[in-house]
Amino acid sequence: MSDAFVQLGVALALGLLVGLQREWVGQPEAGIRTFAFITMLGALCGQLADRAGGWVVAAGLLSTAVLLVSAQRREEAGKGLTTEFAAVAMFAVGASVVLFDMVLSVVVAGIVAVLLQWKKPLHQLVRRVDSGEMRMVMQLVLIALVVLPVLPDRAFGPYDVLNPFQIWLMVVLICGISVAGYTAYRLLGSRTGTLLTGFLGGLISSTATTVSFAQRARQRPETSSRAAVVIVIASAVVFFRVLLEIVVVAPAILGDVLPPLLIMTAVMVLASGVVLLAARTGEAAGLPIEEDPLDLRSAIAFGLLYGAVLLAVAVAREHLGNSGLFVVAALSGLTDMDAITLSTARLIDSGRLDAGMGWRMIIVGAMSNLAFKAGLVALARDRGLFRPVALAFLTAIAVGAGLVFLWPSG
């Protein structure tokens, strides 16, 4: 039962993906909704074949071919094939009620109705996608659906920590989070409130957000308090991002690492609230994002960084002791928290690293990241910006140091 829903969901998603691309390049005979119906029809026929025989798949394929052959004439009349494919899909739904599963049939019928009703919103969505965003979507498809499945899922190299599939899976995760933040930003408009600007900035890149708003404050000192709020909120979101990454890649270790990380998160949230109240700012200018946050070079660079951190942690643990691990954490956390978080979580989950040392490494990386961003803010030479940011970051660093050295090791 659950497998049938998964199959249907995958088919629907793949149909929407290809349909998005076809409609975006101007293929009116088969667009985003039509391709969704085609793949759902194929999935239903495949499921029905277990009960009724392979002729069901052949009949579905024949129906699809006949409708596509007739598409040329309908295109000349300015009409698509959505209604026809919906009708064929509903025939398969009716057969599924008797031969396969009634609940699944009801779900598919609901999806068909929604897709038919959402004609204008879906077409408007396609028209809003520009070339950069379509490139971003296709690059995410490339790294997630083309590259990832063909990579070997076994360890290579010294210390047996370099698993190509696991490394690239982390790349897909980070790219997915960044794309989600960028998509939310685009949907909400180029100008958002201060809180939301900081939140989305933390999802996309807190370091890039810090650089952008520090430069803005330097050029326009009257925006300093606003920029400080955005920078501190974006840095607080990093800790939520850390928790999300651990939940996704190693949920079993949450009980061991959650308490100190929650304390750091709470400190940053409190600091954000204090800076926000002190600033009393209204609306913030939109995030200065001119291009999509995903390209193959950055994905490959993160994959290499993640692998390097894995190997460096293994070497340090073997030869340098705890001090070496902290050095690795501090260096890798300077500009990015994702690599040290994901690599440490995976090592803890696999039993290669003690949980107490692991969360300490994450916090050391976070402290290094905050110090680096404080340095970026200092370069703006704006006291109105530097003071609140430095106070918030130094408080968090002090709390982090206390957790690292004073938290019980047991």
Tab-separated table of N, CA, C and O in Angstrom, residues 44-143:
chain	number	residue	atom	x	y	z
A	44	LEU	N	-0.390	4.121	-12.773
A	44	LEU	CA	-1.621	3.365	-12.512
A	44	LEU	C	-1.679	2.097	-13.358
A	44	LEU	O	-2.051	1.023	-12.876
A	45	CYS	N	-1.314	2.216	-14.629
A	45	CYS	CA	-1.334	1.038	-15.498
A	45	CYS	C	-0.341	-0.017	-15.011
A	45	CYS	O	-0.636	-1.216	-15.037
A	46	GLY	N	0.839	0.441	-14.572
A	46	GLY	CA	1.813	-0.505	-14.049
A	46	GLY	C	1.306	-1.215	-12.813
A	46	GLY	O	1.531	-2.422	-12.625
A	47	GLN	N	0.606	-0.494	-11.951
A	47	GLN	CA	0.048	-1.111	-10.747
A	47	GLN	C	-1.093	-2.073	-11.079
A	47	GLN	O	-1.223	-3.137	-10.475
A	48	LEU	N	-1.930	-1.690	-12.056
A	48	LEU	CA	-3.043	-2.551	-12.451
A	48	LEU	C	-2.562	-3.820	-13.151
A	48	LEU	O	-3.254	-4.843	-13.146
A	49	ALA	N	-1.390	-3.751	-13.765
A	49	ALA	CA	-0.875	-4.901	-14.502
A	49	ALA	C	-0.667	-6.106	-13.595
A	49	ALA	O	-0.744	-7.259	-14.048
A	50	ASP	N	-0.392	-5.871	-12.308
A	50	ASP	CA	-0.207	-6.988	-11.380
A	50	ASP	C	-1.483	-7.814	-11.241
A	50	ASP	O	-1.429	-9.020	-10.983
A	51	ARG	N	-2.636	-7.167	-11.394
A	51	ARG	CA	-3.915	-7.862	-11.225
A	51	ARG	C	-4.533	-8.276	-12.572
A	51	ARG	O	-5.137	-9.352	-12.677
A	52	ALA	N	-4.400	-7.403	-13.574
A	52	ALA	CA	-5.113	-7.629	-14.836
A	52	ALA	C	-4.221	-8.129	-15.964
A	52	ALA	O	-4.731	-8.554	-17.001
A	53	GLY	N	-2.911	-8.031	-15.824
A	53	GLY	CA	-2.015	-8.479	-16.883
A	53	GLY	C	-1.351	-7.323	-17.605
A	53	GLY	O	-1.762	-6.160	-17.502
A	54	GLY	N	-0.314	-7.663	-18.367
A	54	GLY	CA	0.483	-6.637	-19.038
A	54	GLY	C	-0.244	-5.876	-20.114
A	54	GLY	O	0.220	-4.809	-20.538
A	55	TRP	N	-1.403	-6.388	-20.586
A	55	TRP	CA	-2.151	-5.659	-21.623
A	55	TRP	C	-2.562	-4.273	-21.158
A	55	TRP	O	-2.767	-3.363	-21.989
A	56	VAL	N	-2.690	-4.077	-19.845
A	56	VAL	CA	-3.095	-2.766	-19.328
A	56	VAL	C	-2.031	-1.718	-19.653
A	56	VAL	O	-2.354	-0.597	-20.075
A	57	VAL	N	-0.777	-2.078	-19.459
A	57	VAL	CA	0.311	-1.154	-19.792
A	57	VAL	C	0.319	-0.873	-21.285
A	57	VAL	O	0.498	0.277	-21.719
A	58	ALA	N	0.125	-1.919	-22.096
A	58	ALA	CA	0.107	-1.733	-23.547
A	58	ALA	C	-1.038	-0.808	-23.963
A	58	ALA	O	-0.870	0.065	-24.830
A	59	ALA	N	-2.195	-0.977	-23.339
A	59	ALA	CA	-3.338	-0.129	-23.670
A	59	ALA	C	-3.076	1.325	-23.272
A	59	ALA	O	-3.415	2.255	-24.015
A	60	GLY	N	-2.463	1.515	-22.100
A	60	GLY	CA	-2.133	2.877	-21.683
A	60	GLY	C	-1.135	3.529	-22.610
A	60	GLY	O	-1.257	4.709	-22.963
A	61	LEU	N	-0.135	2.756	-23.034
A	61	LEU	CA	0.874	3.281	-23.950
A	61	LEU	C	0.251	3.611	-25.297
A	61	LEU	O	0.559	4.647	-25.906
A	62	LEU	N	-0.638	2.742	-25.779
A	62	LEU	CA	-1.308	2.994	-27.052
A	62	LEU	C	-2.169	4.250	-26.979
A	62	LEU	O	-2.176	5.076	-27.908
A	63	SER	N	-2.892	4.426	-25.884
A	63	SER	CA	-3.718	5.627	-25.722
A	63	SER	C	-2.866	6.884	-25.730
A	63	SER	O	-3.228	7.895	-26.362
A	64	THR	N	-1.733	6.826	-25.028
A	64	THR	CA	-0.827	7.972	-24.994
A	64	THR	C	-0.305	8.292	-26.379
A	64	THR	O	-0.266	9.458	-26.803
A	65	ALA	N	0.082	7.252	-27.143
A	65	ALA	CA	0.617	7.466	-28.491
A	65	ALA	C	-0.436	8.081	-29.406
A	65	ALA	O	-0.145	9.013	-30.171
A	66	VAL	N	-1.658	7.581	-29.317
A	66	VAL	CA	-2.734	8.103	-30.171
A	66	VAL	C	-2.995	9.577	-29.871
A	66	VAL	O	-3.149	10.404	-30.783
A	67	LEU	N	-3.031	9.922	-28.608
A	67	LEU	CA	-3.288	11.314	-28.242
A	67	LEU	C	-2.143	12.221	-28.674
A	67	LEU	O	-2.363	13.343	-29.131
A	68	LEU	N	-0.918	11.749	-28.548
A	68	LEU	CA	0.222	12.575	-28.948
A	68	LEU	C	0.268	12.763	-30.460
A	68	LEU	O	0.662	13.825	-30.946
A	69	VAL	N	-0.132	11.748	-31.213
A	69	VAL	CA	-0.176	11.879	-32.675
A	69	VAL	C	-1.195	12.942	-33.076
A	69	VAL	O	-0.985	13.699	-34.040
A	70	SER	N	-2.292	12.999	-32.327
A	70	SER	CA	-3.329	13.988	-32.650
A	70	SER	C	-2.985	15.391	-32.145
A	70	SER	O	-3.734	16.335	-32.412
A	71	ALA	N	-1.875	15.530	-31.448
A	71	ALA	CA	-1.537	16.817	-30.842
A	71	ALA	C	-1.266	17.892	-31.876
A	71	ALA	O	-1.554	19.067	-31.660
A	72	GLN	N	-0.717	17.502	-33.052
A	72	GLN	CA	-0.362	18.494	-34.050
A	72	GLN	C	-1.587	19.259	-34.529
A	72	GLN	O	-1.578	20.479	-34.634
A	73	ARG	N	-2.656	18.529	-34.801
A	73	ARG	CA	-3.877	19.204	-35.253
A	73	ARG	C	-4.452	20.097	-34.158
A	73	ARG	O	-4.922	21.204	-34.430
A	74	ARG	N	-4.411	19.614	-32.937
A	74	ARG	CA	-4.967	20.405	-31.839
A	74	ARG	C	-4.116	21.634	-31.567
A	74	ARG	O	-4.615	22.668	-31.163
A	75	GLU	N	-2.802	21.513	-31.797
A	75	GLU	CA	-1.933	22.676	-31.590
A	75	GLU	C	-2.292	23.789	-32.549
A	75	GLU	O	-2.270	24.973	-32.202
A	76	GLU	N	-2.646	23.414	-33.787
A	76	GLU	CA	-3.027	24.433	-34.766
A	76	GLU	C	-4.288	25.165	-34.327
A	76	GLU	O	-4.501	26.323	-34.653
A	77	ALA	N	-5.118	24.486	-33.573
A	77	ALA	CA	-6.349	25.112	-33.070
A	77	ALA	C	-6.137	25.793	-31.726
A	77	ALA	O	-7.085	26.328	-31.149
A	78	GLY	N	-4.908	25.750	-31.223
A	78	GLY	CA	-4.593	26.411	-29.956
A	78	GLY	C	-5.051	25.661	-28.743
A	78	GLY	O	-5.264	26.251	-27.687
A	79	LYS	N	-5.222	24.340	-28.856
A	79	LYS	CA	-5.690	23.528	-27.742
A	79	LYS	C	-4.647	22.496	-27.363
A	79	LYS	O	-3.911	22.002	-28.204
A	80	GLY	N	-4.623	22.152	-26.084
A	80	GLY	CA	-3.703	21.134	-25.594
A	80	GLY	C	-4.410	19.805	-25.419
A	80	GLY	O	-5.514	19.584	-25.926
A	81	LEU	N	-3.762	18.908	-24.694
A	81	LEU	CA	-4.284	17.557	-24.527
A	81	LEU	C	-4.631	17.238	-23.079
A	81	LEU	O	-4.837	16.073	-22.738
A	82	THR	N	-4.711	18.239	-22.240
A	82	THR	CA	-4.894	17.992	-20.811
A	82	THR	C	-6.185	17.244	-20.521
A	82	THR	O	-6.204	16.260	-19.776
A	83	THR	N	-7.286	17.692	-21.102
A	83	THR	CA	-8.578	17.053	-20.832
A	83	THR	C	-8.566	15.601	-21.279
A	83	THR	O	-9.083	14.712	-20.569
A	84	GLU	N	-7.983	15.329	-22.461
A	84	GLU	CA	-7.953	13.963	-22.979
A	84	GLU	C	-7.151	13.034	-22.065
A	84	GLU	O	-7.591	11.914	-21.748
A	85	PHE	N	-5.989	13.491	-21.633
A	85	PHE	CA	-5.175	12.655	-20.763
A	85	PHE	C	-5.830	12.493	-19.384
A	85	PHE	O	-5.716	11.448	-18.746
A	86	ALA	N	-6.514	13.541	-18.933
A	86	ALA	CA	-7.244	13.426	-17.666
A	86	ALA	C	-8.338	12.377	-17.778
A	86	ALA	O	-8.567	11.594	-16.847
A	87	ALA	N	-9.011	12.329	-18.932
A	87	ALA	CA	-10.071	11.342	-19.134
A	87	ALA	C	-9.508	9.920	-19.130
A	87	ALA	O	-10.080	9.009	-18.511
A	88	VAL	N	-8.372	9.713	-19.814
A	88	VAL	CA	-7.754	8.385	-19.838
A	88	VAL	C	-7.286	8.000	-18.435
A	88	VAL	O	-7.437	6.844	-18.005
A	89	ALA	N	-6.699	8.970	-17.718
A	89	ALA	CA	-6.244	8.692	-16.348
A	89	ALA	C	-7.431	8.302	-15.463
A	89	ALA	O	-7.322	7.391	-14.627
A	90	MET	N	-8.567	8.984	-15.648
A	90	MET	CA	-9.738	8.652	-14.840
A	90	MET	C	-10.308	7.273	-15.199
A	90	MET	O	-10.868	6.588	-14.344
A	91	PHE	N	-10.147	6.853	-16.468
A	91	PHE	CA	-10.526	5.477	-16.811
A	91	PHE	C	-9.679	4.492	-16.011
A	91	PHE	O	-10.197	3.506	-15.463
A	92	ALA	N	-8.371	4.768	-15.922
A	92	ALA	CA	-7.486	3.910	-15.140
A	92	ALA	C	-7.856	3.960	-13.655
A	92	ALA	O	-7.766	2.955	-12.942
A	93	VAL	N	-8.290	5.118	-13.188
A	93	VAL	CA	-8.734	5.240	-11.796
A	93	VAL	C	-9.950	4.347	-11.546
A	93	VAL	O	-10.037	3.644	-10.526
A	94	GLY	N	-10.905	4.372	-12.489
A	94	GLY	CA	-12.080	3.533	-12.336
A	94	GLY	C	-11.732	2.060	-12.286
A	94	GLY	O	-12.275	1.296	-11.473
A	95	ALA	N	-10.795	1.632	-13.149
A	95	ALA	CA	-10.350	0.244	-13.116
A	95	ALA	C	-9.640	-0.078	-11.816
A	95	ALA	O	-9.777	-1.170	-11.260
A	96	SER	N	-8.894	0.900	-11.303
A	96	SER	CA	-8.141	0.684	-10.068
A	96	SER	C	-9.065	0.479	-8.871
A	96	SER	O	-8.731	-0.262	-7.944
A	97	VAL	N	-10.229	1.109	-8.892
A	97	VAL	CA	-11.186	0.942	-7.791
A	97	VAL	C	-11.560	-0.529	-7.627
A	97	VAL	O	-11.681	-1.047	-6.507
A	98	VAL	N	-11.707	-1.216	-8.759
A	98	VAL	CA	-12.137	-2.612	-8.731
A	98	VAL	C	-10.953	-3.571	-8.587
A	98	VAL	O	-10.997	-4.532	-7.819
A	99	LEU	N	-9.870	-3.286	-9.327
A	99	LEU	CA	-8.779	-4.248	-9.437
A	99	LEU	C	-7.656	-4.036	-8.445
A	99	LEU	O	-6.922	-4.986	-8.145
A	100	PHE	N	-7.492	-2.810	-7.939
A	100	PHE	CA	-6.291	-2.552	-7.154
A	100	PHE	C	-6.608	-2.030	-5.764
A	100	PHE	O	-6.695	-2.775	-4.813
A	101	ASP	N	-6.821	-0.740	-5.618
A	101	ASP	CA	-6.983	-0.188	-4.281
A	101	ASP	C	-7.888	1.034	-4.332
A	101	ASP	O	-7.641	1.968	-5.099
A	102	MET	N	-8.906	1.055	-3.511
A	102	MET	CA	-9.880	2.136	-3.538
A	102	MET	C	-9.301	3.435	-2.987
A	102	MET	O	-9.546	4.526	-3.532
A	103	VAL	N	-8.510	3.362	-1.899
A	103	VAL	CA	-7.945	4.574	-1.312
A	103	VAL	C	-7.018	5.270	-2.301
A	103	VAL	O	-7.073	6.490	-2.494
A	104	LEU	N	-6.155	4.482	-2.942
A	104	LEU	CA	-5.249	5.055	-3.938
A	104	LEU	C	-6.042	5.690	-5.077
A	104	LEU	O	-5.683	6.768	-5.568
A	105	SER	N	-7.111	5.048	-5.483
A	105	SER	CA	-7.937	5.587	-6.566
A	105	SER	C	-8.534	6.932	-6.183
A	105	SER	O	-8.582	7.863	-7.004
A	106	VAL	N	-9.006	7.054	-4.963
A	106	VAL	CA	-9.578	8.312	-4.495
A	106	VAL	C	-8.518	9.414	-4.490
A	106	VAL	O	-8.773	10.553	-4.902
A	107	VAL	N	-7.307	9.071	-4.037
A	107	VAL	CA	-6.223	10.050	-4.012
A	107	VAL	C	-5.896	10.532	-5.423
A	107	VAL	O	-5.742	11.741	-5.675
A	108	VAL	N	-5.792	9.603	-6.364
A	108	VAL	CA	-5.472	9.977	-7.744
A	108	VAL	C	-6.573	10.854	-8.331
A	108	VAL	O	-6.302	11.853	-9.009
A	109	ALA	N	-7.819	10.494	-8.078
A	109	ALA	CA	-8.925	11.313	-8.578
A	109	ALA	C	-8.858	12.731	-8.014
A	109	ALA	O	-9.112	13.708	-8.727
A	110	GLY	N	-8.508	12.843	-6.740
A	110	GLY	CA	-8.340	14.173	-6.146
A	110	GLY	C	-7.226	14.956	-6.803
A	110	GLY	O	-7.354	16.169	-7.064
A	111	ILE	N	-6.092	14.290	-7.094
A	111	ILE	CA	-4.972	14.961	-7.759
A	111	ILE	C	-5.386	15.429	-9.148
A	111	ILE	O	-5.049	16.546	-9.576
A	112	VAL	N	-6.116	14.585	-9.873
A	112	VAL	CA	-6.591	14.974	-11.208
A	112	VAL	C	-7.466	16.228	-11.128
A	112	VAL	O	-7.299	17.179	-11.901
A	113	ALA	N	-8.385	16.244	-10.178
A	113	ALA	CA	-9.270	17.405	-10.031
A	113	ALA	C	-8.482	18.669	-9.706
A	113	ALA	O	-8.751	19.749	-10.253
A	114	VAL	N	-7.490	18.531	-8.797
A	114	VAL	CA	-6.687	19.696	-8.418
A	114	VAL	C	-5.876	20.201	-9.604
A	114	VAL	O	-5.795	21.410	-9.855
A	115	LEU	N	-5.265	19.294	-10.366
A	115	LEU	CA	-4.466	19.711	-11.524
A	115	LEU	C	-5.330	20.412	-12.565
A	115	LEU	O	-4.904	21.393	-13.187
A	116	LEU	N	-6.551	19.917	-12.767
A	116	LEU	CA	-7.461	20.575	-13.715
A	116	LEU	C	-7.877	21.957	-13.219
A	116	LEU	O	-7.965	22.912	-13.998
A	117	GLN	N	-8.115	22.076	-11.916
A	117	GLN	CA	-8.552	23.347	-11.352
A	117	GLN	C	-7.420	24.373	-11.335
A	117	GLN	O	-7.664	25.574	-11.495
A	118	TRP	N	-6.198	23.909	-11.149
A	118	TRP	CA	-5.061	24.815	-11.010
A	118	TRP	C	-4.430	25.191	-12.352
A	118	TRP	O	-3.229	25.381	-12.447
A	119	LYS	N	-5.216	25.294	-13.352
A	119	LYS	CA	-4.677	25.619	-14.669
A	119	LYS	C	-3.961	26.971	-14.671
A	119	LYS	O	-2.784	27.070	-15.035
A	120	LYS	N	-4.661	28.014	-14.245
A	120	LYS	CA	-4.064	29.348	-14.273
A	120	LYS	C	-2.863	29.483	-13.332
A	120	LYS	O	-1.811	29.991	-13.734
A	121	PRO	N	-2.978	29.040	-12.055
A	121	PRO	CA	-1.803	29.169	-11.169
A	121	PRO	C	-0.570	28.434	-11.690
A	121	PRO	O	0.550	28.958	-11.603
A	122	LEU	N	-0.749	27.238	-12.251
A	122	LEU	CA	0.405	26.484	-12.739
A	122	LEU	C	1.022	27.149	-13.970
A	122	LEU	O	2.251	27.227	-14.101
A	123	HIS	N	0.179	27.631	-14.872
A	123	HIS	CA	0.714	28.318	-16.050
A	123	HIS	C	1.399	29.632	-15.663
A	123	HIS	O	2.431	30.003	-16.251
A	124	GLN	N	0.839	30.331	-14.698
A	124	GLN	CA	1.478	31.562	-14.227
A	124	GLN	C	2.817	31.266	-13.576
A	124	GLN	O	3.782	32.015	-13.738
A	125	LEU	N	2.886	30.158	-12.836
A	125	LEU	CA	4.152	29.750	-12.227
A	125	LEU	C	5.211	29.517	-13.286
A	125	LEU	O	6.354	29.962	-13.151
A	126	VAL	N	4.842	28.834	-14.360
A	126	VAL	CA	5.803	28.563	-15.432
A	126	VAL	C	6.276	29.878	-16.065
A	126	VAL	O	7.461	30.050	-16.356
A	127	ARG	N	5.355	30.793	-16.267
A	127	ARG	CA	5.724	32.071	-16.901
A	127	ARG	C	6.636	32.905	-16.008
A	127	ARG	O	7.419	33.723	-16.511
A	128	ARG	N	6.564	32.712	-14.683
A	128	ARG	CA	7.399	33.492	-13.767
A	128	ARG	C	8.822	32.966	-13.676
A	128	ARG	O	9.701	33.650	-13.175
A	129	VAL	N	9.040	31.763	-14.133
A	129	VAL	CA	10.383	31.166	-14.040
A	129	VAL	C	11.269	31.777	-15.110
A	129	VAL	O	10.953	31.718	-16.307
A	130	ASP	N	12.398	32.385	-14.693
A	130	ASP	CA	13.316	32.947	-15.672
A	130	ASP	C	14.405	31.931	-16.016
A	130	ASP	O	14.441	30.815	-15.475
A	131	SER	N	15.299	32.305	-16.916
A	131	SER	CA	16.311	31.362	-17.400
A	131	SER	C	17.262	30.928	-16.291
A	131	SER	O	17.675	29.767	-16.227
A	132	GLY	N	17.602	31.853	-15.376
A	132	GLY	CA	18.492	31.499	-14.277
A	132	GLY	C	17.851	30.496	-13.335
A	132	GLY	O	18.508	29.556	-12.868
A	133	GLU	N	16.566	30.666	-13.064
A	133	GLU	CA	15.873	29.737	-12.175
A	133	GLU	C	15.671	28.369	-12.822
A	133	GLU	O	15.781	27.335	-12.156
A	134	MET	N	15.419	28.355	-14.138
A	134	MET	CA	15.308	27.067	-14.819
A	134	MET	C	16.653	26.346	-14.821
A	134	MET	O	16.719	25.119	-14.645
A	135	ARG	N	17.715	27.101	-14.983
A	135	ARG	CA	19.045	26.493	-14.919
A	135	ARG	C	19.304	25.914	-13.526
A	135	ARG	O	19.864	24.820	-13.387
A	136	MET	N	18.863	26.624	-12.497
A	136	MET	CA	19.021	26.144	-11.128
A	136	MET	C	18.266	24.829	-10.927
A	136	MET	O	18.791	23.878	-10.336
A	137	VAL	N	17.029	24.761	-11.426
A	137	VAL	CA	16.233	23.547	-11.289
A	137	VAL	C	16.915	22.376	-11.987
A	137	VAL	O	17.034	21.269	-11.433
A	138	MET	N	17.391	22.601	-13.206
A	138	MET	CA	18.024	21.524	-13.965
A	138	MET	C	19.344	21.087	-13.332
A	138	MET	O	19.702	19.899	-13.368
A	139	GLN	N	20.075	22.021	-12.730
A	139	GLN	CA	21.312	21.653	-12.054
A	139	GLN	C	21.023	20.812	-10.813
A	139	GLN	O	21.744	19.850	-10.518
A	140	LEU	N	19.954	21.170	-10.088
A	140	LEU	CA	19.568	20.362	-8.929
A	140	LEU	C	19.137	18.966	-9.378
A	140	LEU	O	19.465	17.961	-8.731
A	141	VAL	N	18.406	18.891	-10.484
A	141	VAL	CA	18.026	17.594	-11.037
A	141	VAL	C	19.272	16.796	-11.422
A	141	VAL	O	19.356	15.589	-11.166
A	142	LEU	N	20.242	17.467	-12.023
A	142	LEU	CA	21.461	16.791	-12.447
A	142	LEU	C	22.202	16.172	-11.266
A	142	LEU	O	22.573	14.994	-11.301
A	143	ILE	N	22.404	16.955	-10.196
A	143	ILE	CA	23.197	16.433	-9.080
A	143	ILE	C	22.414	15.419	-8.249
A	143	ILE	O	23.006	14.518	-7.648
